[in-house]
CSV table of C-alpha atoms in Angstrom, one decimal:
chain,number,residue,atom,x,y,z
C,9,UNK,CA,-4.6,1.7,28.4
C,10,UNK,CA,-2.0,4.2,27.2
C,11,UNK,CA,-2.1,8.0,27.4
C,12,UNK,CA,0.3,8.4,24.5
C,13,UNK,CA,-0.8,10.6,21.6
C,14,UNK,CA,-0.3,9.5,18.0
C,15,UNK,CA,-0.1,11.9,15.1
C,16,UNK,CA,-0.9,10.7,11.6
C,17,UNK,CA,0.8,12.4,8.7
C,18,UNK,CA,-1.6,11.5,5.9
C,19,UNK,CA,-5.0,10.2,6.9
C,20,UNK,CA,-6.7,8.6,3.9
C,21,UNK,CA,-8.5,5.3,3.6
C,22,UNK,CA,-5.8,3.2,5.3
C,23,UNK,CA,-4.8,5.8,7.9
C,24,UNK,CA,-8.3,6.4,9.1
C,25,UNK,CA,-8.9,2.7,9.6
C,26,UNK,CA,-5.6,2.3,11.5
C,27,UNK,CA,-6.6,5.4,13.6
C,28,UNK,CA,-9.9,3.7,14.6
C,29,UNK,CA,-8.0,0.7,15.9
C,30,UNK,CA,-5.5,2.8,17.8
C,31,UNK,CA,-8.3,4.7,19.5
C,32,UNK,CA,-9.8,1.4,20.5
C,33,UNK,CA,-6.4,0.6,22.1
C,34,UNK,CA,-6.5,3.7,24.1
C,35,UNK,CA,-4.4,6.1,22.1
C,36,UNK,CA,-5.3,9.7,21.4
C,37,UNK,CA,-5.2,10.3,17.6
C,38,UNK,CA,-4.7,13.5,15.6
C,39,UNK,CA,-3.9,14.0,12.0
C,40,UNK,CA,-2.3,16.3,9.5
C,41,UNK,CA,-3.7,16.0,6.0
C,42,UNK,CA,-2.2,18.0,3.1
C,43,UNK,CA,-5.8,18.6,1.9
C,44,UNK,CA,-6.9,19.8,5.3
C,45,UNK,CA,-10.0,17.6,5.1
C,46,UNK,CA,-11.3,15.8,8.2
C,47,UNK,CA,-11.7,12.1,7.6
C,48,UNK,CA,-13.9,11.4,10.7
C,49,UNK,CA,-15.4,13.4,13.5
C,50,UNK,CA,-13.3,11.6,16.1
C,51,UNK,CA,-9.9,12.7,14.7
C,52,UNK,CA,-9.0,16.4,14.9
C,53,UNK,CA,-7.0,17.7,12.0
C,54,UNK,CA,-4.0,20.0,12.7
C,55,UNK,CA,-3.0,22.7,10.2
C,56,UNK,CA,0.7,21.8,9.8
C,57,UNK,CA,2.8,18.7,10.1
C,58,UNK,CA,5.2,20.6,12.5
C,59,UNK,CA,2.2,21.5,14.8
C,60,UNK,CA,1.1,17.8,14.8
C,61,UNK,CA,4.6,16.6,15.7
C,62,UNK,CA,4.8,19.1,18.6
C,63,UNK,CA,1.8,17.5,20.3
C,64,UNK,CA,2.5,13.8,19.4
C,65,UNK,CA,4.5,11.2,21.2
C,66,UNK,CA,4.5,9.0,18.1
C,67,UNK,CA,4.2,9.9,14.5
C,68,UNK,CA,2.8,7.5,11.9
C,69,UNK,CA,3.4,8.4,8.3
C,70,UNK,CA,0.9,7.1,5.8
C,71,UNK,CA,1.3,9.0,2.5
C,72,UNK,CA,1.5,7.8,-1.1
C,73,UNK,CA,5.0,8.4,-2.3
C,74,UNK,CA,8.5,9.8,-1.8
C,75,UNK,CA,7.6,13.4,-2.7
C,76,UNK,CA,4.7,13.4,-0.3
C,77,UNK,CA,6.9,12.1,2.6
C,78,UNK,CA,9.5,14.9,2.1
C,79,UNK,CA,6.9,17.6,1.5
C,80,UNK,CA,5.5,16.8,5.0
C,81,UNK,CA,8.9,16.2,6.6
C,82,UNK,CA,11.1,19.2,5.6
C,83,UNK,CA,10.9,22.9,6.0
C,84,UNK,CA,9.6,25.1,8.8
C,85,UNK,CA,6.2,23.5,8.7
C,86,UNK,CA,7.5,19.9,8.4
C,87,UNK,CA,7.2,17.3,11.1
C,88,UNK,CA,11.0,17.2,11.6
C,89,UNK,CA,10.9,20.8,12.7
C,90,UNK,CA,8.2,20.2,15.3
C,91,UNK,CA,9.1,16.8,16.7
C,92,UNK,CA,10.6,16.5,20.2
C,93,UNK,CA,13.8,14.5,20.7
C,94,UNK,CA,13.0,10.8,21.3
C,95,UNK,CA,9.7,10.9,19.3
C,96,UNK,CA,9.2,7.6,17.4
C,97,UNK,CA,8.6,8.0,13.7
C,98,UNK,CA,6.8,5.0,12.2
C,99,UNK,CA,6.7,5.1,8.4
C,100,UNK,CA,4.0,2.8,7.0
C,101,UNK,CA,4.2,4.4,3.5
C,102,UNK,CA,5.6,2.4,0.6
C,103,UNK,CA,8.5,4.5,-0.7
C,104,UNK,CA,11.8,3.8,-2.4
C,105,UNK,CA,14.7,2.3,-0.4
C,106,UNK,CA,16.7,5.5,-1.1
C,107,UNK,CA,14.0,7.7,0.4
C,108,UNK,CA,13.7,5.4,3.5
C,109,UNK,CA,17.5,5.8,4.1
C,110,UNK,CA,17.3,9.6,3.6
C,111,UNK,CA,14.4,9.9,6.0
C,112,UNK,CA,16.1,7.8,8.6
C,113,UNK,CA,19.2,10.0,8.4
C,114,UNK,CA,17.1,13.2,8.7
C,115,UNK,CA,15.3,11.7,11.8
C,116,UNK,CA,18.6,10.6,13.4
C,117,UNK,CA,20.0,14.1,13.0
C,118,UNK,CA,17.1,15.5,14.9
C,119,UNK,CA,17.4,12.9,17.7
C,120,UNK,CA,14.3,11.0,16.6
C,121,UNK,CA,13.7,7.2,16.6
C,122,UNK,CA,12.8,5.7,13.2
C,123,UNK,CA,10.9,2.6,12.4
C,124,UNK,CA,10.5,1.5,8.7
C,125,UNK,CA,7.2,-0.4,8.7
C,126,UNK,CA,5.3,-0.6,5.5
C,127,UNK,CA,2.3,-2.8,5.7
C,128,UNK,CA,1.0,-5.8,3.7
C,129,UNK,CA,-2.8,-5.7,3.4
C,130,UNK,CA,-5.6,-3.5,2.1
C,131,UNK,CA,-8.6,-1.8,3.6
C,132,UNK,CA,-10.3,-5.0,4.8
C,133,UNK,CA,-7.2,-6.0,6.8
C,134,UNK,CA,-6.8,-2.4,8.1
C,135,UNK,CA,-10.4,-2.3,9.3
C,136,UNK,CA,-9.9,-5.6,11.2
C,137,UNK,CA,-6.5,-4.7,12.6
C,138,UNK,CA,-5.0,-7.6,10.7
C,139,UNK,CA,-2.3,-5.9,8.7
C,140,UNK,CA,1.1,-7.6,8.5
C,141,UNK,CA,3.8,-5.0,9.4
C,142,UNK,CA,7.1,-5.4,7.6
C,143,UNK,CA,9.6,-3.8,9.9
C,144,UNK,CA,13.1,-2.5,9.4
C,145,UNK,CA,14.5,-1.1,12.7
C,146,UNK,CA,16.8,-1.7,15.5
C,147,UNK,CA,15.6,-4.2,18.2
C,148,UNK,CA,15.1,-1.4,20.7
C,149,UNK,CA,13.1,0.8,18.3
C,150,UNK,CA,11.0,-2.1,17.2
C,151,UNK,CA,10.1,-2.9,20.8
C,152,UNK,CA,9.2,0.7,21.5
C,153,UNK,CA,6.9,0.8,18.5
C,154,UNK,CA,5.5,-2.7,19.0
C,155,UNK,CA,2.3,-1.7,21.0
C,156,UNK,CA,1.3,0.6,18.1
C,157,UNK,CA,2.1,-2.0,15.5
C,158,UNK,CA,0.2,-4.7,17.4
C,159,UNK,CA,-2.9,-2.4,17.5
C,160,UNK,CA,-3.0,-2.1,13.8
C,161,UNK,CA,-1.6,-5.4,12.7
C,162,UNK,CA,-1.8,-9.1,13.5
C,163,UNK,CA,1.9,-9.7,13.0
C,164,UNK,CA,5.1,-7.7,12.8
C,165,UNK,CA,7.9,-9.3,10.8
C,166,UNK,CA,11.4,-8.0,11.7
C,167,UNK,CA,13.1,-7.9,8.3
C,168,UNK,CA,16.3,-6.4,9.5
C,169,UNK,CA,17.7,-2.8,10.0
C,170,UNK,CA,16.0,0.3,8.6
C,171,UNK,CA,15.4,-0.2,4.9
C,172,UNK,CA,14.8,-3.9,5.1
C,173,UNK,CA,11.1,-3.4,5.7
C,174,UNK,CA,10.8,-1.3,2.5
C,175,UNK,CA,12.7,-3.8,0.4
C,176,UNK,CA,10.5,-6.7,1.7
C,177,UNK,CA,7.4,-4.7,0.9
C,178,UNK,CA,8.6,-4.3,-2.7
C,179,UNK,CA,9.2,-8.0,-2.9
C,180,UNK,CA,5.6,-8.7,-1.7
C,181,UNK,CA,3.9,-6.2,-3.9
C,182,UNK,CA,6.0,-7.3,-6.9
C,183,UNK,CA,4.6,-10.8,-6.4
C,184,UNK,CA,1.1,-9.5,-6.0
C,185,UNK,CA,1.2,-7.3,-9.1
C,186,UNK,CA,3.0,-9.8,-11.4
C,187,UNK,CA,0.7,-12.7,-10.3
C,188,UNK,CA,-2.4,-10.7,-11.1
C,189,UNK,CA,-1.0,-9.9,-14.5
C,190,UNK,CA,-0.4,-13.6,-15.2
C,191,UNK,CA,-4.0,-14.4,-14.1
C,192,UNK,CA,-5.3,-11.6,-16.3
C,193,UNK,CA,-3.4,-12.9,-19.3
C,194,UNK,CA,-4.7,-16.4,-18.7
C,195,UNK,CA,-8.2,-15.2,-18.3
C,196,UNK,CA,-7.8,-13.3,-21.6
C,197,UNK,CA,-6.7,-16.5,-23.4
C,198,UNK,CA,-9.6,-18.4,-21.8
C,199,UNK,CA,-12.2,-15.9,-23.0
C,200,UNK,CA,-10.7,-15.6,-26.5
C,201,UNK,CA,-10.7,-19.4,-26.8
C,202,UNK,CA,-14.4,-19.5,-26.2
C,203,UNK,CA,-14.6,-20.6,-22.6
C,204,UNK,CA,-17.8,-19.5,-20.7
C,205,UNK,CA,-17.0,-16.5,-18.6
C,206,UNK,CA,-19.0,-17.5,-15.5
C,207,UNK,CA,-17.6,-21.0,-15.6
C,208,UNK,CA,-14.0,-19.7,-15.9
C,209,UNK,CA,-14.2,-17.3,-13.0
C,210,UNK,CA,-15.9,-19.9,-10.8
C,211,UNK,CA,-13.2,-22.5,-11.7
C,212,UNK,CA,-10.4,-20.1,-10.8
C,213,UNK,CA,-12.1,-19.3,-7.5
C,214,UNK,CA,-11.9,-23.0,-6.6
C,215,UNK,CA,-8.4,-24.1,-7.5
C,216,UNK,CA,-5.4,-24.1,-5.2
C,217,UNK,CA,-3.0,-22.4,-7.6
C,218,UNK,CA,-4.8,-19.0,-7.0
C,219,UNK,CA,-4.0,-17.3,-3.7
C,220,UNK,CA,-6.9,-16.2,-1.4
C,221,UNK,CA,-5.9,-12.5,-2.2
C,222,UNK,CA,-6.2,-13.1,-5.9
C,223,UNK,CA,-9.4,-15.1,-5.6
C,224,UNK,CA,-10.9,-12.1,-3.9
C,225,UNK,CA,-9.8,-9.9,-6.8
C,226,UNK,CA,-11.3,-12.4,-9.3
C,227,UNK,CA,-14.6,-12.4,-7.5
C,228,UNK,CA,-14.7,-8.6,-7.7
C,229,UNK,CA,-13.7,-8.6,-11.4
C,230,UNK,CA,-16.4,-11.2,-12.2
C,231,UNK,CA,-19.1,-8.8,-11.1
C,232,UNK,CA,-17.3,-5.7,-12.4
C,233,UNK,CA,-16.8,-4.2,-8.9
C,234,UNK,CA,-13.5,-2.2,-8.8
C,235,UNK,CA,-14.1,-0.2,-5.7
C,236,UNK,CA,-10.6,0.7,-4.6
C,237,UNK,CA,-9.0,-1.3,-1.8
C,238,UNK,CA,-5.6,-0.8,-3.4
C,239,UNK,CA,-5.8,1.7,-6.2
C,240,UNK,CA,-4.1,1.0,-9.5
C,241,UNK,CA,-2.1,4.2,-9.2
C,242,UNK,CA,-0.5,3.0,-6.0
C,243,UNK,CA,0.2,-0.5,-7.4
C,244,UNK,CA,1.7,0.9,-10.5
C,245,UNK,CA,3.8,3.2,-8.4
C,246,UNK,CA,5.1,0.3,-6.3
C,247,UNK,CA,5.9,-1.7,-9.4
C,248,UNK,CA,7.9,1.2,-10.7
C,249,UNK,CA,9.8,1.4,-7.4
C,250,UNK,CA,10.6,-2.3,-7.6
C,251,UNK,CA,11.9,-2.0,-11.2
C,252,UNK,CA,14.1,0.9,-10.2
C,253,UNK,CA,15.4,-0.9,-7.1
C,254,UNK,CA,16.0,-4.1,-9.1
C,255,UNK,CA,18.0,-2.2,-11.7
C,256,UNK,CA,20.3,-0.8,-9.0
C,257,UNK,CA,21.1,-4.4,-7.8
C,258,UNK,CA,21.3,-5.9,-11.3
C,259,UNK,CA,18.4,-8.3,-10.5
C,260,UNK,CA,16.8,-10.3,-13.3
C,261,UNK,CA,13.0,-9.5,-13.2
C,262,UNK,CA,11.5,-9.8,-16.7
C,263,UNK,CA,8.1,-11.0,-15.5
C,264,UNK,CA,7.9,-8.1,-13.0
C,265,UNK,CA,8.9,-5.7,-15.8
C,266,UNK,CA,6.1,-6.9,-18.0
C,267,UNK,CA,3.6,-6.5,-15.2
C,268,UNK,CA,4.9,-3.0,-14.5
C,269,UNK,CA,4.1,-2.1,-18.1
C,270,UNK,CA,0.6,-3.7,-17.9
C,271,UNK,CA,-0.3,-1.9,-14.7
C,272,UNK,CA,1.1,1.4,-16.2
C,273,UNK,CA,-1.3,0.9,-19.1
C,274,UNK,CA,-4.2,0.1,-16.8
C,275,UNK,CA,-3.4,3.2,-14.7
C,276,UNK,CA,-4.3,5.4,-17.7
C,277,UNK,CA,-8.0,4.6,-17.4
C,278,UNK,CA,-8.3,3.0,-13.9
C,279,UNK,CA,-6.0,5.1,-11.7
C,280,UNK,CA,-8.4,5.4,-8.8
C,281,UNK,CA,-10.0,2.0,-9.3
C,282,UNK,CA,-8.8,-1.1,-7.6
C,283,UNK,CA,-5.7,-2.6,-9.3
C,284,UNK,CA,-7.8,-5.7,-10.2
C,285,UNK,CA,-9.3,-3.4,-12.9
C,286,UNK,CA,-6.3,-4.8,-15.0
C,287,UNK,CA,-8.6,-7.9,-15.4
C,288,UNK,CA,-11.2,-5.7,-17.0
C,289,UNK,CA,-8.7,-4.0,-19.3
C,290,UNK,CA,-7.5,-7.4,-20.6
C,291,UNK,CA,-11.0,-8.7,-20.9
C,292,UNK,CA,-12.0,-5.8,-23.1
C,293,UNK,CA,-8.9,-6.3,-25.3
C,294,UNK,CA,-10.1,-9.8,-26.3
C,295,UNK,CA,-13.8,-9.0,-26.8
C,296,UNK,CA,-14.6,-9.6,-30.5
C,297,UNK,CA,-14.9,-6.4,-32.5
C,298,UNK,CA,-16.2,-7.0,-36.0
C,299,UNK,CA,-13.9,-6.0,-38.9
C,300,UNK,CA,-15.1,-3.1,-41.0
C,301,UNK,CA,-16.3,-5.5,-43.8
C,302,UNK,CA,-18.4,-7.4,-41.2
C,303,UNK,CA,-20.1,-4.2,-40.0
C,304,UNK,CA,-21.1,-3.4,-43.6
């Protein structure tokens, strides 16, 4: 059992579940949340990120985007101001490669250790401690962070130096989002062609061409359950990050660009629903609506 204290910057659905597993592993856990809300009775909430950093041996960042990272990092009340030299910063947030590099540089300037470790998995995996951690770090920093990563995930993939974890996460989420869009388009065709809805969803749940992750999304969509495991607003954000990163490397990603647009459209009405709500949006687009003459 360890006596180290972990401070979470951001403590939403994913962070709170990771915190539970870290407490089970023997860590003390505190949090800073921009809203000031307490997620569970076992996790004290500190008023500022700098105060949290001052009492933490390790900081875990779990916030939604680039701006949220730097709002919590910089300034007199940011965690960079309060962290002691040698503190390990583990960034599990999905942010842009440029933001990852900037944050790494800021941490180095303060004498802090930095591990780029976004995660693959949603709330079911976080609850079970079965996330896959995608790590960009030096060998020594990875080993220093490994006990924490092992408490919240089943596997840590060392993708390379800082920044490689972020880029690998964008690859994975691009596949996830683009594949769901292809499935949704095919479901739309199937329904508009007259296939029975229940039969269609059941068939797709049985065939090998659909991944286990997407079979789970299909099952939720079939019964109209879009409780957020991975909200559309975050998936849409990640697709946008990937499109921007792909442009900077002159990569050819037309299918991902189309999925980015589809998810951006779904985000207008389903921002806080699970991103599988894209299936519902496309289903609704193919439901027969009588022409004005038919209504008469």
